[in-house]
Amino acid sequence: MDSDEARAIFERAGCTGSLLVRPLDGSAEFSVDADQLVVPASVVKVLVALAAETWFAEGRLDPRERVVLGAAERTPGPVGVSLFEDDAELSLRDMVVLMLTISDNPCTDMLVHRLGLDALNATAARLGLRNTVVRSDLRTMLDSIGQDLGRADWGDLIAWSDRAPAAESAAADEKLPQTRALTPGAGTSTTARDMVRLLRLVWSGQAGPEAACARVRAVMARQLTRHRIASGFRAPVRVAAKSGGLAGIVRNEVGVVSCPDGRQYAAAVFTRSRPGADEAAVNAAIGAATARAVASLHHETA
């Protein structure tokens, strides 16, 4: 497969895509617009997890410290603690588990607040992630979408959308891709190349203390989402990954594919859907493009 064939996979699914796949060792790569700025969505949680686990390993945070996630102020989201009616008390290290396995937003924001944006961006800089910037927590990012569409915040946008006249709702949908949160470079941003570099450093144990890297690897292997990169592979191939999505426009995943012969590949795929695109088709395209790229590299290095 060449880059044009990969682009065609995304085109048929109703989206554009950037992709990079590299072996964990060696310099070979399969690339499609890998240096293009993208919106990471929840893929950024890999960086948050690494920073948190590094602080645990260095003794700067107690992983067993228990923190209450209050019901009134928790970050919105489609899963996990966002759906709870009551206050929830968790340890910081268990928040990492929920953040990576089910992409829990309240746990992510609590960790972001404890670490601070400066520490996250310092981690990105230390690792050579030259185009990765974390500009806000998730709640601020979601609220900015509501504000950019003329509402007070995210909650106000959701309440308004339930009763909005069809014409006004359609106008908001048209403006949605231009909001700050969905504009690469305006909000939190990265590239496929940066995310593959991050994965390679985590898997080699060079991203931080070995205990921190090992923990991130182990928890990513337990992500529940299996319909993106993992959909392109069958056992005994294993995939450890972190997905991300935002507003039905951005659908992403990064992860490491481990083949039965011992070879491993770091992959990062970022997509933007056109209006009316089918979510299942985009998810399948992420798996198909990654599988074809891995197969190409596997053949080259056999």
PDB file of N, CA, C and O in Angstrom, residues 120-157:
ATOM      1  N   LEU A 120       2.475  19.372  32.107  1.00  0.00           N
ATOM      2  CA  LEU A 120       2.157  18.550  30.943  1.00  0.00           C
ATOM      3  C   LEU A 120       2.933  19.023  29.721  1.00  0.00           C
ATOM      4  O   LEU A 120       3.493  18.209  28.970  1.00  0.00           O
ATOM      5  N   ASN A 121       2.979  20.332  29.519  1.00  0.00           N
ATOM      6  CA  ASN A 121       3.699  20.847  28.365  1.00  0.00           C
ATOM      7  C   ASN A 121       5.210  20.701  28.533  1.00  0.00           C
ATOM      8  O   ASN A 121       5.931  20.507  27.540  1.00  0.00           O
ATOM      9  N   ALA A 122       5.686  20.745  29.769  1.00  0.00           N
ATOM     10  CA  ALA A 122       7.110  20.487  30.008  1.00  0.00           C
ATOM     11  C   ALA A 122       7.449  19.036  29.696  1.00  0.00           C
ATOM     12  O   ALA A 122       8.530  18.737  29.161  1.00  0.00           O
ATOM     13  N   THR A 123       6.537  18.122  30.024  1.00  0.00           N
ATOM     14  CA  THR A 123       6.746  16.713  29.682  1.00  0.00           C
ATOM     15  C   THR A 123       6.820  16.531  28.169  1.00  0.00           C
ATOM     16  O   THR A 123       7.698  15.835  27.650  1.00  0.00           O
ATOM     17  N   ALA A 124       5.889  17.172  27.453  1.00  0.00           N
ATOM     18  CA  ALA A 124       5.906  17.091  25.988  1.00  0.00           C
ATOM     19  C   ALA A 124       7.221  17.633  25.435  1.00  0.00           C
ATOM     20  O   ALA A 124       7.833  17.024  24.540  1.00  0.00           O
ATOM     21  N   ALA A 125       7.688  18.749  25.964  1.00  0.00           N
ATOM     22  CA  ALA A 125       8.937  19.342  25.486  1.00  0.00           C
ATOM     23  C   ALA A 125      10.127  18.444  25.810  1.00  0.00           C
ATOM     24  O   ALA A 125      11.027  18.252  24.978  1.00  0.00           O
ATOM     25  N   ARG A 126      10.145  17.875  27.017  1.00  0.00           N
ATOM     26  CA  ARG A 126      11.247  16.990  27.421  1.00  0.00           C
ATOM     27  C   ARG A 126      11.356  15.788  26.499  1.00  0.00           C
ATOM     28  O   ARG A 126      12.464  15.310  26.205  1.00  0.00           O
ATOM     29  N   LEU A 127      10.226  15.308  26.008  1.00  0.00           N
ATOM     30  CA  LEU A 127      10.205  14.122  25.158  1.00  0.00           C
ATOM     31  C   LEU A 127      10.388  14.452  23.676  1.00  0.00           C
ATOM     32  O   LEU A 127      10.384  13.551  22.841  1.00  0.00           O
ATOM     33  N   GLY A 128      10.553  15.725  23.360  1.00  0.00           N
ATOM     34  CA  GLY A 128      10.756  16.103  21.969  1.00  0.00           C
ATOM     35  C   GLY A 128       9.495  16.110  21.138  1.00  0.00           C
ATOM     36  O   GLY A 128       9.562  15.978  19.903  1.00  0.00           O
ATOM     37  N   LEU A 129       8.338  16.285  21.785  1.00  0.00           N
ATOM     38  CA  LEU A 129       7.067  16.359  21.058  1.00  0.00           C
ATOM     39  C   LEU A 129       6.878  17.813  20.632  1.00  0.00           C
ATOM     40  O   LEU A 129       6.191  18.602  21.283  1.00  0.00           O
ATOM     41  N   ARG A 130       7.480  18.177  19.524  1.00  0.00           N
ATOM     42  CA  ARG A 130       7.646  19.571  19.151  1.00  0.00           C
ATOM     43  C   ARG A 130       6.348  20.281  18.792  1.00  0.00           C
ATOM     44  O   ARG A 130       6.263  21.506  18.860  1.00  0.00           O
ATOM     45  N   ASN A 131       5.342  19.535  18.396  1.00  0.00           N
ATOM     46  CA  ASN A 131       4.085  20.146  17.970  1.00  0.00           C
ATOM     47  C   ASN A 131       2.906  19.777  18.876  1.00  0.00           C
ATOM     48  O   ASN A 131       1.753  19.893  18.462  1.00  0.00           O
ATOM     49  N   THR A 132       3.211  19.349  20.089  1.00  0.00           N
ATOM     50  CA  THR A 132       2.163  18.970  21.038  1.00  0.00           C
ATOM     51  C   THR A 132       2.037  20.038  22.114  1.00  0.00           C
ATOM     52  O   THR A 132       2.996  20.345  22.815  1.00  0.00           O
ATOM     53  N   VAL A 133       0.824  20.608  22.226  1.00  0.00           N
ATOM     54  CA  VAL A 133       0.546  21.639  23.220  1.00  0.00           C
ATOM     55  C   VAL A 133      -0.801  21.325  23.866  1.00  0.00           C
ATOM     56  O   VAL A 133      -1.792  21.085  23.165  1.00  0.00           O
ATOM     57  N   VAL A 134      -0.832  21.319  25.208  1.00  0.00           N
ATOM     58  CA  VAL A 134      -2.082  21.151  25.950  1.00  0.00           C
ATOM     59  C   VAL A 134      -2.489  22.531  26.439  1.00  0.00           C
ATOM     60  O   VAL A 134      -1.801  23.137  27.268  1.00  0.00           O
ATOM     61  N   ARG A 135      -3.600  23.039  25.945  1.00  0.00           N
ATOM     62  CA  ARG A 135      -3.978  24.423  26.227  1.00  0.00           C
ATOM     63  C   ARG A 135      -5.033  24.573  27.318  1.00  0.00           C
ATOM     64  O   ARG A 135      -5.253  25.694  27.803  1.00  0.00           O
ATOM     65  N   SER A 136      -5.713  23.491  27.679  1.00  0.00           N
ATOM     66  CA  SER A 136      -6.736  23.614  28.729  1.00  0.00           C
ATOM     67  C   SER A 136      -7.113  22.237  29.228  1.00  0.00           C
ATOM     68  O   SER A 136      -6.735  21.219  28.642  1.00  0.00           O
ATOM     69  N   ASP A 137      -7.879  22.219  30.320  1.00  0.00           N
ATOM     70  CA  ASP A 137      -8.491  20.963  30.729  1.00  0.00           C
ATOM     71  C   ASP A 137      -9.681  20.671  29.813  1.00  0.00           C
ATOM     72  O   ASP A 137     -10.015  21.466  28.922  1.00  0.00           O
ATOM     73  N   LEU A 138     -10.314  19.523  30.008  1.00  0.00           N
ATOM     74  CA  LEU A 138     -11.390  19.116  29.102  1.00  0.00           C
ATOM     75  C   LEU A 138     -12.653  19.947  29.299  1.00  0.00           C
ATOM     76  O   LEU A 138     -13.348  20.275  28.330  1.00  0.00           O
ATOM     77  N   ARG A 139     -12.955  20.295  30.541  1.00  0.00           N
ATOM     78  CA  ARG A 139     -14.161  21.083  30.781  1.00  0.00           C
ATOM     79  C   ARG A 139     -14.062  22.443  30.098  1.00  0.00           C
ATOM     80  O   ARG A 139     -15.015  22.902  29.455  1.00  0.00           O
ATOM     81  N   THR A 140     -12.917  23.091  30.215  1.00  0.00           N
ATOM     82  CA  THR A 140     -12.722  24.383  29.560  1.00  0.00           C
ATOM     83  C   THR A 140     -12.846  24.240  28.051  1.00  0.00           C
ATOM     84  O   THR A 140     -13.439  25.100  27.378  1.00  0.00           O
ATOM     85  N   MET A 141     -12.291  23.161  27.514  1.00  0.00           N
ATOM     86  CA  MET A 141     -12.372  22.918  26.078  1.00  0.00           C
ATOM     87  C   MET A 141     -13.825  22.740  25.635  1.00  0.00           C
ATOM     88  O   MET A 141     -14.263  23.345  24.638  1.00  0.00           O
ATOM     89  N   LEU A 142     -14.589  21.935  26.356  1.00  0.00           N
ATOM     90  CA  LEU A 142     -15.986  21.729  26.001  1.00  0.00           C
ATOM     91  C   LEU A 142     -16.789  23.024  26.126  1.00  0.00           C
ATOM     92  O   LEU A 142     -17.609  23.347  25.252  1.00  0.00           O
ATOM     93  N   ASP A 143     -16.543  23.774  27.203  1.00  0.00           N
ATOM     94  CA  ASP A 143     -17.257  25.035  27.374  1.00  0.00           C
ATOM     95  C   ASP A 143     -16.942  26.004  26.233  1.00  0.00           C
ATOM     96  O   ASP A 143     -17.808  26.776  25.802  1.00  0.00           O
ATOM     97  N   SER A 144     -15.724  25.952  25.717  1.00  0.00           N
ATOM     98  CA  SER A 144     -15.359  26.860  24.617  1.00  0.00           C
ATOM     99  C   SER A 144     -16.171  26.568  23.354  1.00  0.00           C
ATOM    100  O   SER A 144     -16.452  27.482  22.574  1.00  0.00           O
ATOM    101  N   ILE A 145     -16.543  25.301  23.163  1.00  0.00           N
ATOM    102  CA  ILE A 145     -17.394  24.969  22.011  1.00  0.00           C
ATOM    103  C   ILE A 145     -18.744  25.651  22.156  1.00  0.00           C
ATOM    104  O   ILE A 145     -19.255  26.267  21.213  1.00  0.00           O
ATOM    105  N   GLY A 146     -19.327  25.540  23.347  1.00  0.00           N
ATOM    106  CA  GLY A 146     -20.599  26.217  23.584  1.00  0.00           C
ATOM    107  C   GLY A 146     -20.493  27.719  23.375  1.00  0.00           C
ATOM    108  O   GLY A 146     -21.354  28.327  22.719  1.00  0.00           O
ATOM    109  N   GLN A 147     -19.434  28.325  23.893  1.00  0.00           N
ATOM    110  CA  GLN A 147     -19.251  29.772  23.768  1.00  0.00           C
ATOM    111  C   GLN A 147     -19.059  30.184  22.315  1.00  0.00           C
ATOM    112  O   GLN A 147     -19.610  31.199  21.877  1.00  0.00           O
ATOM    113  N   ASP A 148     -18.298  29.416  21.567  1.00  0.00           N
ATOM    114  CA  ASP A 148     -18.075  29.751  20.163  1.00  0.00           C
ATOM    115  C   ASP A 148     -19.342  29.626  19.329  1.00  0.00           C
ATOM    116  O   ASP A 148     -19.432  30.210  18.238  1.00  0.00           O
ATOM    117  N   LEU A 149     -20.306  28.866  19.839  1.00  0.00           N
ATOM    118  CA  LEU A 149     -21.585  28.719  19.134  1.00  0.00           C
ATOM    119  C   LEU A 149     -22.673  29.603  19.738  1.00  0.00           C
ATOM    120  O   LEU A 149     -23.863  29.420  19.468  1.00  0.00           O
ATOM    121  N   GLY A 150     -22.257  30.573  20.565  1.00  0.00           N
ATOM    122  CA  GLY A 150     -23.189  31.569  21.065  1.00  0.00           C
ATOM    123  C   GLY A 150     -23.911  31.219  22.340  1.00  0.00           C
ATOM    124  O   GLY A 150     -24.860  31.925  22.722  1.00  0.00           O
ATOM    125  N   ARG A 151     -23.463  30.186  23.040  1.00  0.00           N
ATOM    126  CA  ARG A 151     -24.097  29.789  24.289  1.00  0.00           C
ATOM    127  C   ARG A 151     -23.173  30.088  25.473  1.00  0.00           C
ATOM    128  O   ARG A 151     -21.990  30.423  25.284  1.00  0.00           O
ATOM    129  N   ALA A 152     -23.686  29.953  26.680  1.00  0.00           N
ATOM    130  CA  ALA A 152     -22.888  30.284  27.869  1.00  0.00           C
ATOM    131  C   ALA A 152     -21.762  29.290  28.096  1.00  0.00           C
ATOM    132  O   ALA A 152     -20.652  29.661  28.481  1.00  0.00           O
ATOM    133  N   ASP A 153     -22.053  28.015  27.875  1.00  0.00           N
ATOM    134  CA  ASP A 153     -21.061  26.966  28.095  1.00  0.00           C
ATOM    135  C   ASP A 153     -21.567  25.683  27.451  1.00  0.00           C
ATOM    136  O   ASP A 153     -22.576  25.683  26.743  1.00  0.00           O
ATOM    137  N   TRP A 154     -20.860  24.569  27.677  1.00  0.00           N
ATOM    138  CA  TRP A 154     -21.241  23.289  27.084  1.00  0.00           C
ATOM    139  C   TRP A 154     -22.626  22.846  27.545  1.00  0.00           C
ATOM    140  O   TRP A 154     -23.447  22.409  26.729  1.00  0.00           O
ATOM    141  N   GLY A 155     -22.897  22.960  28.830  1.00  0.00           N
ATOM    142  CA  GLY A 155     -24.200  22.542  29.350  1.00  0.00           C
ATOM    143  C   GLY A 155     -25.329  23.328  28.727  1.00  0.00           C
ATOM    144  O   GLY A 155     -26.385  22.769  28.393  1.00  0.00           O
ATOM    145  N   ASP A 156     -25.130  24.624  28.560  1.00  0.00           N
ATOM    146  CA  ASP A 156     -26.147  25.471  27.939  1.00  0.00           C
ATOM    147  C   ASP A 156     -26.349  25.078  26.476  1.00  0.00           C
ATOM    148  O   ASP A 156     -27.482  25.066  25.973  1.00  0.00           O
ATOM    149  N   LEU A 157     -25.254  24.729  25.795  1.00  0.00           N
ATOM    150  CA  LEU A 157     -25.363  24.288  24.401  1.00  0.00           C
ATOM    151  C   LEU A 157     -26.201  23.008  24.297  1.00  0.00           C
ATOM    152  O   LEU A 157     -27.071  22.897  23.420  1.00  0.00           O
TER     153      LEU A 157
END
